[in-house]
Amino acid sequence: MRVAVIGAGVIGLSTAKCIYEQYHLTQGNLTIEVYADRFTPLTTSDGAAGFWQPYLYDNGRTEETKWNKETFDYLLSVLSSPESVKMGIFLQSGYNLCSDYAPEPSFKDIVLGFRHLTKRELEMFPGYNHGWFNTALMIEGKTYLPWLMDWLQSRGVMFYQKKIESFKELADAGVDIIINCSGVRSGDLQPDPQLTPGRGQIIKVDAPWLKHWILTHNKRSSTYNSPYIIPGSRLVTVGGVFQVGNWSEANNSIDHKKIWEEACHLEPSLKHARIVEDWAGLRPVRTTVRLQREKISCGQNDIEGEGLHSVLPSSRSSHTFLEFSSVLGARAGAGDPCWALGPAHHLLTPLPLAGLLEAPAGGLYGQRAGGHGGQQAAAAVHGEEAGEDQKRDGGESQQPAPAQGGHH
Amino acid sequence: MKRVKVVVVGAGVIGFSTAVCIAESLPLCAVTLVADRFSPDTTSDGAAGIMFVSKYPDIDLERQKRWFKDSFDHLLAIAQSDQAPEAGVMLSSGCQIFRAVPAETVPFWADVVHGFRFLTESELKRFPEHCFGQAFTTIKCECSAYLPWLEKRFRRAGGKVQQSHVNHLQELAGTYDLIVNCSGLGARSLVGDQQVHPVRGQVLKVQAPWINHFIRDADGLTYFYPGVHCLTVGGTRQEGDRRLEADPAESEDILRRCCLLEPSLAKGKVLGEWVGLRPGRRNPRVEREVLGTQGSARRVHVVHNYGHGGGGVTLAWGTALDALGLVKQIINETGPPEARL
C-alpha cells in the first residue's frame, strides 16, 4: 500500500509517524512518502514558538478539546523518556491574562496545576485584572521536526522536495492513499473557502532570565493580536499579530514596532534585551479543523475503479498543529500501537466499494484494544462530514475552482 | 555640618545591601565599604540565590516575616523593571517536596511568595519517595550580577569602596564614627563570635535549558534551581567543614540525587563546580553594640548584620533595612559627631 503525505510540517510528519506505527506490521508492503516544497527549518511549524495551548474556548467543538488532550497527554508521556530533550519537548509554566473577567478555558482540565491568578500576581500586570496560571508543554519545531524526520527516515519513509500540483498527480503515479497536510496553501490543491492565512509576526529575543510564558487576551483585539511572550530553550518569542487574509511572509516594520512596544509594556525587563531576528508566518486558519475523508477517482491507472483518497488537512490555526497530531493519535507509549484516534478512525476504514485496502481478519482495528470501539463508532456518526463523494469521470480531471483568498 | 562617617565591613550581599540602604537613605552619612574580597570571590557569588528560608529559632516571627517580605518586595520590583537582567533578578516557579508530611504544612512566608499551594496527588506520583509538596513562584537573585549592580548603585549614592583586610573592628574606630559589621563568616575572628561557623556547600553549575522549574527536597540537601544561564544543582551541608575545594565524589552524589528527581538532568552539560562556606549561626545577628577601644576612652557604635547561614540572599534587603533602622537610632541618640563620647 502506497501512502503519500503532502506537507512536512508538524501535521504531515506526525501523521506519517502515526501511520507507520499503526500499520507497518499489519499492512503488507506499506510504503510512506512525504512530499513538500518546504522542509524544516523553513516550515510554518519551525517559526512558531512551539507552545501547547489551544484557543481559550472550543465553543462546543468538544472533539477539538479531545484532540488537544490526546496530544498533551502524549507529549507528557514522552517527557519521561530519554528522547524528550532530543525531541525539543519540555514543561513551562506561565500566565494567561485577561483584561476583564472571562470564563475558564476549555483546556483547564488538560494542563497541569491550573489555578486562578491571585491579586498579588495580577499586580505585576497593570491593565489585566483576571487570569490563570498553569504548567503546559513546549514543543519546539526546529528540534521536533528534525527528530521526526530522522525517526521516519530510519524506518524507510521517503521524502521528496516537490510541490504537488494536484491529487491526480499522485494518483497517476500509483499512490493509493493521499493524506493532505498541506496547511495554509491547501487551497492550491483543492479550493477551500473556509481556509485563510492568519498572518503572524514574531520577534526572537535573547532574554534568558524569563522562565514563564505570558499570554494576553483582550476583548478588544482578537487572540494573538495582543501581546504574548513565550520563552524557548534558547530565545524568547515575542508577538503578536493575527492578520486574517494577509499572505505576506515578509517582516513588517509597523508590526514590529507594535509588537515590541506592547511586549515591553507587558514585561519591562525586555527593554534592553538583544533582538535577534524577526519572522513572519501564515497560520493555516479555518473555521474548524478539516479532518475529512474524500474519494477521488483517478481514471485509467493501475488502480481500477475508484481510488480511496483520504483528505486530511487544514488545521484551524497555528497552535492546532498540535491538536492535530493527536488526530492520528500521535501517541507512542511503550508498547502501544499508535492510534488513529477520534474521527481519524474513519479515514482509514475501508469504504464498502474500495477494494484497495485489504482489511486483515478482524478489520483494520484488529489490534485495537477494546475501549476505542465505541469511540470509533461514535466518531463515524457525529459531526463528521464524511467525504462527499466527488466522482470525476475517468480520463478527465475537473479543474479545481481558483483558490479563495489569493496571494497578495 | 560634618557628615557622619560610616564604614560597612564586607562586600557580600549583606554588606552591599546594607551599604546601599544607608547611602541612599541617609545623605548625611559618608559611607565607605571595606572588604578583602569582592564579587566574584564572595560567598554570595556561588549561591543559587533563590528566595526561600527556614525559620530561625530565636527571632521574633513577625520580624522574620518582615525581613522576608521586605526582601521579596524589593527584588520583585527589580524583576519587574528594566533593571532585571543587569541585576540578575528573575521570577522562578517550582516546588518543595517532603518525605514525610511536615508539622507545619504552610510556612510563614506562604502568603508572600506567589500562588502558594500544595502539590496534588497526581503531581506527587512523579516523586515516589515523597508524600507531600508545595508549589509556588518566588524570586531568584544571582549575586554574580546583583553585587556589581548594587555596587553601581552604592557609588551613585556617593559611596566609596576600599579593598583591605580588617583584623579588628577597633582598627576602624579612629577613622569612622559608626561601624556596620557585615563580615559573614569572618565575624568569627573579627569580633570573636564563636557562634559563627562554616556550613560548607558544594554545587554544580549545569546547562540544561529545557528545565524551567526548581525542585527542592525539604531536607535542604537535594535541589536544583534554574538560573539565567544555567542551573545551580546541589548540594551539601557540612558543619564546621572549611574545605574550599570541590570534591568529585560529592559532585557525583549530588548529580545522582538530583537525577532521581529529574532524569533529564543527566543530559545536561556540567559547566563547573563551586564551593561556599555559609556563615552559619543559630540566628542572624542584627543588633547594635558599643565597643570599647583599647588604650583610649573612645567607644564606637557598631551595628551587626551577619550570620545569615543559607538565608543571606533571601533576607539581605530586609535585614539591611533593620540595620539601617539601628544606624538611624544611633545617629539620633548620639547627635553631631563632635559631641560624641
XYZ file of C-alpha atoms in Angstrom:
749
model
C 0.000 0.000 0.000
C 1.442 3.339 -1.051
C 0.632 6.220 1.199
C 1.636 9.755 0.266
C 1.607 12.573 2.777
C 1.577 16.088 1.369
C 3.212 18.526 3.771
C 6.228 18.240 6.059
C 5.217 20.500 8.885
C 4.307 19.144 12.288
C 0.987 17.830 10.987
C 2.403 15.982 7.995
C 5.312 14.429 9.863
C 3.233 13.442 12.894
C 0.689 11.880 10.572
C 3.360 9.886 8.784
C 4.680 8.648 12.113
C 1.251 7.544 13.234
C 0.519 5.723 10.024
C 3.825 3.915 10.230
C 3.303 2.909 13.846
C -0.235 1.729 13.325
C 0.126 -0.130 10.087
C 3.666 -1.133 9.296
C 3.220 -4.543 10.826
C -0.250 -5.259 9.534
C -0.173 -3.756 6.085
C 1.940 -5.669 3.706
C 4.196 -3.553 1.544
C 3.312 -0.361 3.270
C 5.351 2.487 1.881
C 5.071 6.038 3.067
C 6.242 9.025 1.044
C 6.276 12.623 2.177
C 6.037 15.358 -0.422
C 6.607 19.008 0.401
C 8.078 22.088 -1.122
C 9.325 23.227 2.264
C 11.034 21.197 4.930
C 12.416 22.087 8.343
C 13.659 24.697 9.201
C 11.533 26.535 6.655
C 8.023 25.376 7.557
C 5.415 27.297 9.494
C 5.923 24.876 12.371
C 9.583 25.869 12.603
C 8.849 29.534 13.142
C 6.100 29.013 15.667
C 7.026 29.384 19.320
C 6.060 25.784 19.881
C 3.763 26.427 22.809
C 0.972 23.992 23.517
C -2.168 25.953 24.128
C -5.421 25.964 22.171
C -7.704 28.946 21.850
C -9.418 29.700 25.148
C -12.779 28.221 24.183
C -13.772 25.363 21.902
C -17.283 26.840 21.625
C -18.884 23.430 21.632
C -16.374 21.761 19.349
C -15.609 19.223 22.003
C -13.787 16.950 19.596
C -11.094 19.592 19.390
C -10.672 19.603 23.144
C -10.437 15.841 22.967
C -7.718 16.014 20.328
C -5.909 18.634 22.364
C -5.979 16.409 25.400
C -4.714 13.420 23.488
C -1.850 15.469 22.171
C -0.975 16.889 25.565
C -1.085 13.505 27.226
C 1.088 12.042 24.528
C 3.684 14.789 24.858
C 3.592 14.458 28.629
C 4.279 10.740 28.378
C 7.248 11.478 26.154
C 8.710 13.762 28.812
C 9.810 10.887 30.951
C 11.523 9.141 28.072
C 15.223 9.636 27.350
C 14.267 11.123 23.984
C 12.446 14.151 25.367
C 15.383 16.535 25.194
C 16.190 15.493 21.623
C 12.540 15.944 20.712
C 12.503 19.512 21.967
C 9.727 18.852 24.455
C 9.736 20.382 27.939
C 7.477 21.867 30.603
C 6.987 25.550 31.154
C 4.582 27.461 33.357
C 3.033 30.818 32.840
C 0.268 33.346 32.847
C -2.880 33.801 30.807
C -4.006 37.376 31.390
C -7.438 38.796 30.648
C -8.402 42.435 30.712
C -11.740 41.527 32.275
C -13.408 38.538 33.829
C -13.527 35.578 31.459
C -14.849 32.045 31.961
C -12.311 29.299 32.500
C -10.754 27.967 29.315
C -11.646 24.660 27.691
C -8.169 23.355 28.345
C -8.242 23.863 32.097
C -8.507 20.156 32.868
C -5.839 19.197 30.384
C -2.915 21.303 31.574
C -1.104 20.807 34.873
C -1.697 22.766 38.038
C -4.381 25.052 36.602
C -5.411 27.800 39.037
C -6.628 31.366 39.078
C -4.110 34.148 39.451
C -4.020 35.848 42.831
C -4.456 39.571 43.324
C -0.783 39.999 44.038
C 0.186 38.185 40.873
C -2.158 40.361 38.824
C -0.495 43.428 40.334
C 2.509 42.546 38.213
C 0.412 43.151 35.079
C -1.352 46.522 35.125
C -4.394 46.535 32.863
C -5.189 42.877 33.471
C -7.427 42.016 36.345
C -8.208 38.347 35.742
C -6.290 35.318 34.651
C -4.882 31.872 35.225
C -1.600 30.135 35.920
C -0.742 26.658 34.758
C 2.062 24.419 33.571
C 1.987 23.455 29.900
C 4.290 21.966 27.323
C 6.663 23.389 24.801
C 7.411 21.503 21.596
C 9.949 23.397 19.556
C 9.512 22.832 15.836
C 13.150 23.402 14.966
C 14.056 20.444 17.164
C 10.946 18.297 16.889
C 10.724 18.314 13.118
C 14.283 17.121 12.527
C 13.734 14.467 15.167
C 10.576 13.301 13.386
C 12.335 13.244 10.041
C 15.186 11.178 11.440
C 12.707 8.814 13.002
C 10.825 8.419 9.757
C 13.858 8.174 7.520
C 15.399 5.467 9.624
C 12.220 3.482 9.075
C 12.292 3.818 5.330
C 9.933 6.736 4.832
C 10.958 8.579 1.688
C 10.999 12.346 1.400
C 10.610 14.306 -1.811
C 11.100 18.011 -2.205
C 8.359 18.709 -4.650
C 5.323 20.906 -4.800
C 2.418 18.632 -5.585
C 0.110 20.416 -8.001
C -2.885 18.117 -7.738
C -4.085 14.950 -6.108
C -4.353 13.452 -9.554
C -0.612 13.834 -9.985
C -0.056 11.435 -7.123
C -2.894 9.134 -8.099
C -1.476 8.854 -11.581
C 1.831 7.923 -10.053
C 0.207 4.988 -8.360
C -0.371 6.281 -4.863
C -3.185 4.505 -3.039
C -3.879 6.918 -0.216
C -3.100 10.605 -0.062
C -3.023 12.459 3.224
C -3.268 16.167 2.635
C -1.448 18.025 5.400
C -0.572 20.997 3.282
C -1.637 23.625 5.760
C -2.262 27.169 4.642
C -1.653 26.518 0.961
C -4.064 23.618 0.730
C -6.227 25.801 -1.474
C -3.725 25.232 -4.267
C -4.649 21.572 -4.232
C -8.321 21.892 -3.692
C -10.343 25.062 -3.202
C -11.358 25.613 0.373
C -13.209 28.856 1.004
C -13.005 28.323 4.741
C -9.222 28.308 4.713
C -7.369 31.568 5.044
C -3.986 32.715 6.310
C -3.764 34.220 9.783
C -0.508 36.070 9.419
C 1.694 36.284 12.462
C 4.916 38.122 13.045
C 7.260 37.448 15.909
C 10.449 38.851 17.324
C 13.062 36.458 18.682
C 14.857 37.950 21.638
C 17.748 36.921 23.877
C 16.221 37.132 27.362
C 17.229 34.019 29.271
C 16.027 35.364 32.632
C 12.429 34.806 31.519
C 11.156 31.376 32.541
C 7.398 31.863 32.207
C 5.202 32.409 29.193
C 2.735 35.285 29.271
C -0.296 35.413 27.003
C -2.758 38.263 26.992
C -6.371 38.186 25.954
C -8.096 41.458 25.215
C -11.747 41.630 24.396
C -10.926 44.492 22.081
C -8.418 42.590 19.997
C -8.661 39.019 18.790
C -6.467 36.267 20.144
C -2.785 36.587 19.273
C -3.411 40.177 18.193
C -2.436 41.188 21.693
C 0.975 40.742 23.247
C 2.481 37.406 24.127
C 5.899 36.394 25.377
C 6.954 32.775 25.142
C 10.446 31.780 26.292
C 12.010 28.908 24.389
C 15.037 26.801 25.072
C 17.354 29.393 23.548
C 15.435 32.527 22.622
C 12.201 34.173 23.653
C 9.370 34.516 21.111
C 7.591 37.834 21.326
C 4.340 38.542 19.468
C 1.805 39.129 18.220
C -0.390 39.916 15.377
C -3.100 37.854 13.753
C -3.943 39.269 10.351
C -6.630 37.319 8.580
C -6.233 37.176 4.823
C -2.711 38.576 4.748
C -0.432 36.317 2.663
C 2.744 38.295 3.147
C 5.635 36.364 4.650
C 7.809 39.448 4.772
C 8.549 41.183 8.061
C 6.732 44.434 8.514
C 8.234 47.345 10.486
C 4.923 48.668 11.700
C 4.043 45.264 13.089
C 7.488 45.024 14.669
C 7.039 48.366 16.423
C 3.602 47.472 17.742
C 4.711 44.064 18.949
C 7.838 45.364 20.635
C 6.199 48.310 22.385
C 3.336 46.247 23.718
C 5.631 43.473 24.881
C 7.927 45.878 26.722
C 4.936 47.400 28.393
C 3.835 43.962 29.494
C 7.311 42.832 30.548
C 9.594 45.800 31.297
C 12.634 43.588 31.724
C 12.653 43.172 27.935
C 13.553 46.789 27.360
C 17.302 46.228 26.984
C 17.116 42.678 25.667
C 19.001 41.908 22.491
C 16.725 41.432 19.489
C 17.968 38.565 17.356
C 15.531 38.393 14.439
C 12.001 38.865 13.149
C 9.969 36.207 11.396
C 6.548 36.117 9.779
C 4.440 33.037 9.191
C 0.979 32.163 7.992
C -1.208 30.310 10.431
C -3.495 27.988 8.452
C -6.771 29.367 9.748
C -10.062 27.646 9.270
C -13.470 27.796 10.933
C -12.967 24.206 12.019
C -10.191 21.738 11.689
C -10.696 19.824 8.498
C -10.386 16.189 9.192
C -12.216 14.503 6.458
C -12.079 11.681 4.034
C -12.739 12.039 0.392
C -12.866 9.723 -2.520
C -11.404 10.757 -5.781
C -11.458 8.645 -8.838
C -8.327 8.705 -10.851
C -9.287 7.341 -14.176
C -7.218 4.909 -16.093
C -4.419 3.883 -13.866
C -3.231 0.775 -12.316
C -5.962 1.431 -9.853
C -9.229 0.394 -11.170
C -12.496 1.985 -10.302
C -12.302 4.384 -7.510
C -9.289 5.154 -5.613
C -9.601 5.809 -1.974
C -8.112 9.103 -1.051
C -8.113 10.411 2.386
C -8.065 14.105 2.523
C -6.852 15.187 5.852
C -5.704 18.572 6.493
C -6.003 22.120 7.088
C -5.810 22.899 10.707
C -7.597 25.836 12.126
C -4.664 27.829 13.277
C -1.081 27.530 14.261
C -1.453 26.036 17.649
C -3.762 23.413 16.332
C -0.793 21.817 14.659
C -0.574 20.110 17.942
C -4.251 19.449 18.306
C -3.967 17.850 15.030
C -1.202 15.490 15.577
C -3.456 13.961 18.153
C -5.927 13.225 15.475
C -3.824 10.435 14.231
C -3.033 9.585 17.758
C 0.451 10.912 17.865
C 0.935 8.853 20.874
C 3.574 6.264 21.164
C 3.584 4.922 24.634
C 5.763 1.919 25.140
C 4.027 -0.991 23.559
C 1.018 0.961 22.439
C 0.208 0.881 18.826
C -0.309 4.340 17.513
C -3.939 5.042 17.404
C -5.775 6.581 14.608
C -7.861 8.328 17.130
C -11.164 10.017 17.053
C -12.531 10.947 13.720
C -9.367 9.830 12.021
C -10.575 6.289 12.512
C -12.958 6.710 9.721
C -10.228 7.873 7.419
C -8.634 4.519 7.301
C -11.769 2.452 7.349
C -12.283 0.658 4.103
C -15.217 2.045 2.226
C -17.667 -0.540 1.088
C -16.617 -0.085 -2.501
C -12.930 0.230 -2.074
C -11.036 -2.865 -2.840
C -7.739 -1.271 -2.190
C -7.363 -1.593 1.465
C -7.262 -5.151 2.337
C -8.650 -5.313 5.779
C -6.972 -8.077 7.711
C -9.130 -10.512 9.556
C -10.896 -8.669 12.288
C -10.757 -5.414 10.375
C -8.137 -2.729 10.399
C -8.665 -2.337 14.038
C -7.978 -5.923 14.877
C -5.139 -4.834 17.095
C -7.057 -2.174 18.829
C -7.804 -2.644 22.466
C -11.443 -2.808 23.446
C -12.053 0.669 24.682
C -11.878 2.501 21.409
C -14.573 0.608 19.627
C -17.344 2.760 20.885
C -15.309 5.806 20.209
C -14.790 4.872 16.623
C -18.435 4.181 16.054
C -19.341 7.447 17.656
C -16.808 9.276 15.558
C -18.271 7.842 12.424
C -21.621 9.202 13.370
C -21.080 12.570 14.942
C -20.220 15.704 13.206
C -18.240 14.183 10.504
C -18.798 15.474 7.061
C -17.562 12.189 5.763
C -16.282 12.854 2.352
C -18.662 13.943 -0.232
C -18.070 11.537 -2.964
C -16.644 13.523 -5.736
C -16.735 11.391 -8.738
C -14.837 12.590 -11.669
C -15.201 10.934 -14.961
C -12.390 8.757 -15.935
C -9.821 10.460 -18.019
C -10.997 13.935 -17.426
C -9.953 15.874 -14.455
C -12.089 18.709 -13.394
C -10.103 21.832 -12.899
C -10.401 22.904 -9.291
C -12.002 26.269 -8.747
C -9.477 29.006 -8.111
C -8.403 29.161 -4.523
C -10.106 31.778 -2.435
C -8.051 34.435 -0.768
C -5.408 34.751 -3.406
C -1.868 35.761 -2.689
C -1.204 39.412 -2.072
C 27.682 70.177 59.331
C 30.170 67.391 59.228
C 28.833 64.217 57.755
C 28.661 61.070 59.842
C 31.411 58.738 58.675
C 30.061 55.218 58.360
C 32.069 52.151 57.376
C 30.468 48.916 56.218
C 32.683 45.865 56.560
C 32.008 43.106 53.999
C 31.230 43.085 50.285
C 28.854 40.156 50.081
C 25.132 40.520 49.574
C 24.619 41.625 53.180
C 27.408 44.199 53.079
C 26.380 45.825 49.820
C 22.669 45.701 50.563
C 23.246 47.395 53.894
C 25.655 49.934 52.400
C 23.164 50.859 49.693
C 20.339 51.232 52.203
C 22.396 53.616 54.329
C 23.917 55.624 51.484
C 20.571 56.108 49.722
C 18.507 56.878 52.813
C 20.945 58.949 54.829
C 22.655 61.618 52.747
C 24.143 62.972 55.941
C 26.290 59.829 56.088
C 29.526 59.413 54.180
C 29.616 55.683 53.644
C 32.682 53.625 52.845
C 32.556 49.889 52.204
C 35.676 47.977 53.171
C 36.339 44.305 52.392
C 39.156 41.976 51.470
C 37.080 40.061 48.928
C 34.662 41.291 46.306
C 32.450 39.658 43.690
C 33.082 37.155 42.129
C 35.015 35.882 45.156
C 32.412 36.220 47.891
C 30.244 33.501 49.426
C 27.215 35.171 47.848
C 28.525 34.722 44.318
C 28.063 30.984 44.054
C 24.808 30.821 45.945
C 21.758 29.886 43.904
C 20.055 32.928 45.377
C 16.545 31.519 45.469
C 14.257 33.332 47.872
C 13.431 30.694 50.360
C 14.107 30.385 54.069
C 13.648 28.207 57.095
C 12.521 29.657 60.371
C 15.205 30.814 62.790
C 14.564 29.533 66.316
C 15.015 32.632 68.444
C 13.979 35.600 66.351
C 10.521 37.009 66.740
C 8.357 35.566 63.964
C 6.908 38.934 62.970
C 10.426 40.212 62.458
C 11.323 37.234 60.244
C 8.154 37.755 58.237
C 9.047 41.393 57.780
C 12.570 40.515 56.679
C 11.208 38.086 54.086
C 8.501 40.405 52.818
C 10.755 43.448 52.557
C 13.305 41.433 50.618
C 10.672 39.880 48.353
C 9.010 43.202 47.559
C 12.360 44.804 46.852
C 13.515 42.044 44.498
C 10.108 41.743 42.825
C 10.214 45.414 41.899
C 13.598 44.877 40.300
C 12.371 41.745 38.477
C 9.511 43.788 37.035
C 11.758 46.589 35.840
C 14.203 47.108 33.008
C 16.976 46.585 35.577
C 16.174 42.910 35.927
C 18.746 41.484 33.510
C 21.612 43.635 34.766
C 20.737 42.926 38.387
C 20.393 39.190 37.778
C 16.908 39.005 39.268
C 14.163 36.771 37.886
C 10.901 35.046 38.840
C 11.142 31.317 39.389
C 8.439 28.671 39.837
C 8.802 25.209 41.256
C 8.146 23.016 44.224
C 9.446 21.763 47.534
C 8.866 18.092 48.319
C 8.832 16.233 51.632
C 9.400 12.592 52.521
C 7.047 12.954 55.467
C 4.229 15.406 55.979
C 5.743 18.277 57.984
C 4.324 19.605 61.234
C 3.991 22.966 59.558
C 2.492 22.462 56.119
C 2.122 26.183 55.477
C 5.364 28.105 56.156
C 5.327 31.670 57.491
C 6.274 33.088 54.077
C 3.498 31.321 52.162
C 1.473 34.479 51.700
C 4.477 36.445 50.456
C 5.556 34.175 47.597
C 3.106 33.904 44.722
C 0.492 31.256 44.199
C 1.439 29.045 47.138
C -0.442 25.737 47.028
C 0.034 22.103 47.895
C 1.011 19.603 45.236
C -1.812 17.342 44.120
C -1.772 13.554 44.401
C -1.078 13.185 40.707
C 1.752 15.698 40.838
C 3.323 13.717 43.670
C 3.212 10.500 41.673
C 6.378 11.586 39.962
C 8.186 11.503 43.331
C 7.550 8.028 44.717
C 9.643 8.642 47.840
C 7.881 11.861 48.740
C 4.369 12.215 50.055
C 3.823 15.942 50.370
C 4.775 19.031 48.437
C 4.283 22.744 47.985
C 4.311 24.680 44.721
C 4.917 28.418 44.443
C 6.556 31.171 42.463
C 9.410 33.016 44.126
C 12.406 35.099 43.099
C 15.949 34.203 42.215
C 18.717 36.742 42.719
C 22.088 35.883 41.203
C 24.802 37.653 43.117
C 27.425 37.432 40.414
C 25.290 40.069 38.660
C 23.488 41.545 41.677
C 26.602 42.524 43.613
C 28.144 44.579 40.785
C 24.706 46.138 40.235
C 24.478 47.043 43.938
C 27.986 48.449 43.848
C 26.995 50.734 40.970
C 24.010 51.882 42.957
C 26.155 52.396 46.038
C 28.692 54.529 44.201
C 25.929 56.552 42.539
C 24.658 57.370 46.031
C 28.101 58.704 46.917
C 29.503 55.543 48.487
C 33.219 54.778 48.451
C 34.720 51.320 48.134
C 38.027 50.199 49.574
C 39.775 46.869 49.385
C 41.643 45.944 52.547
C 41.603 43.340 55.246
C 40.321 44.321 58.681
C 41.735 42.396 61.646
C 39.732 44.032 64.407
C 36.785 46.383 64.211
C 38.556 48.657 66.640
C 41.096 49.497 63.900
C 38.361 51.456 62.219
C 37.306 53.411 65.282
C 39.821 56.185 64.662
C 38.624 56.892 61.151
C 34.875 56.309 61.356
C 32.023 57.357 63.573
C 29.967 54.231 63.094
C 30.834 50.696 62.037
C 28.449 48.312 60.299
C 29.685 44.748 60.530
C 28.552 42.560 57.614
C 31.527 40.247 57.693
C 29.655 36.970 57.464
C 31.865 34.035 58.354
C 34.651 36.498 59.084
C 32.807 37.711 62.160
C 34.113 34.691 63.992
C 37.560 36.186 64.144
C 36.692 39.819 63.562
C 34.500 40.154 66.632
C 35.255 36.851 68.313
C 31.769 35.400 67.801
C 32.191 31.673 68.411
C 28.646 31.012 67.339
C 29.600 31.672 63.741
C 30.765 28.560 61.971
C 31.130 27.467 58.370
C 28.484 25.267 56.804
C 30.098 24.029 53.637
C 28.021 23.763 50.483
C 29.065 22.300 47.185
C 27.102 22.861 43.985
C 27.384 22.162 40.296
C 26.550 24.564 37.532
C 24.738 22.675 34.801
C 23.466 23.788 31.426
C 20.024 22.292 30.783
C 17.838 24.971 29.203
C 14.795 22.706 28.967
C 14.429 22.743 32.759
C 12.381 25.742 33.869
C 11.176 24.758 37.330
C 13.084 24.328 40.568
C 12.717 21.326 42.810
C 13.940 21.316 46.384
C 13.872 18.415 48.738
C 12.785 19.734 52.117
C 15.861 18.166 53.706
C 17.769 21.011 52.062
C 20.351 18.662 50.646
C 18.985 17.928 47.192
C 17.872 20.733 44.921
C 18.271 22.355 41.546
C 17.436 25.921 40.651
C 17.257 27.070 37.006
C 19.043 30.380 36.680
C 19.602 32.921 33.949
C 22.257 30.923 32.128
C 22.494 27.626 33.917
C 21.145 25.565 36.806
C 22.592 25.513 40.286
C 22.495 21.884 41.331
C 23.205 20.827 44.872
C 24.097 20.215 47.461
C 25.751 19.582 50.771
C 25.581 20.960 54.317
C 28.759 20.150 56.182
C 29.025 21.883 59.545
C 32.487 23.009 60.522
C 33.960 21.973 57.192
C 36.236 24.622 55.735
C 37.377 22.807 52.570
C 37.093 25.174 49.670
C 37.997 22.664 47.003
C 35.244 20.769 45.230
C 35.051 17.074 45.992
C 34.412 14.980 42.853
C 32.722 12.198 44.797
C 30.308 14.709 46.232
C 29.582 16.087 42.765
C 28.698 12.621 41.571
C 26.434 12.093 44.537
C 24.722 15.432 44.033
C 24.002 14.605 40.389
C 22.752 11.159 41.293
C 20.312 12.523 43.886
C 19.059 15.262 41.595
C 18.642 12.969 38.618
C 16.300 10.879 40.724
C 14.041 13.887 40.874
C 14.603 14.986 37.267
C 16.069 12.303 34.998
C 16.599 14.686 32.078
C 19.259 16.458 34.176
C 21.583 13.672 33.149
C 21.515 15.145 29.639
C 22.731 18.483 30.915
C 26.254 19.777 30.467
C 28.213 20.258 33.690
C 29.915 23.646 33.430
C 31.726 23.546 36.726
C 31.614 23.132 40.471
C 31.644 25.671 43.254
C 32.076 25.571 46.994
C 30.918 28.147 49.521
C 31.014 28.358 53.279
C 27.684 29.529 54.581
C 28.092 31.843 57.592
C 26.204 29.550 59.931
C 24.773 30.793 63.180
C 21.794 29.797 65.279
C 20.171 33.097 64.302
C 21.382 36.032 62.235
C 22.823 38.762 64.429
C 21.115 42.049 63.589
C 21.683 44.303 66.565
C 23.683 47.213 67.831
C 26.583 47.235 70.230
C 29.036 49.655 71.705
C 32.626 48.557 71.501
C 35.323 49.896 73.747
C 38.604 50.593 72.025
C 41.909 49.704 73.549
C 44.002 52.343 75.045
C 41.516 55.149 74.800
C 38.271 56.267 76.245
C 36.694 56.299 72.853
C 33.889 53.960 72.287
C 32.477 53.173 68.906
C 28.976 52.218 67.888
C 28.607 49.058 65.885
C 25.642 47.672 64.034
C 25.984 43.952 63.388
C 24.342 42.293 60.397
C 25.842 38.854 59.925
C 25.276 35.132 60.428
C 22.505 34.509 57.893
C 23.603 30.971 57.075
C 21.909 29.875 53.881
C 19.390 32.694 54.023
C 21.642 35.575 53.081
C 20.338 36.410 49.646
C 16.784 35.789 50.797
C 16.963 38.162 53.753
C 19.574 40.653 52.608
C 17.308 43.596 51.953
C 15.055 43.006 54.922
C 17.933 42.752 57.378
C 19.669 45.685 55.684
C 16.588 47.801 56.388
C 16.679 46.675 60.000
C 20.346 47.599 60.195
C 19.541 50.972 58.651
C 16.986 51.483 61.393
C 19.624 50.820 64.014
C 22.036 53.225 62.304
C 19.361 55.935 62.381
C 18.743 55.234 66.035
C 22.396 55.631 66.855
C 22.714 58.855 64.910
C 19.681 60.334 66.620
C 20.951 59.400 70.042
C 24.491 60.495 69.644
C 23.832 63.842 67.997
C 26.509 65.606 65.948
C 29.856 63.752 65.801
C 31.691 66.398 67.812
C 29.517 65.779 70.822
C 30.119 62.046 70.778
C 31.928 60.346 73.624
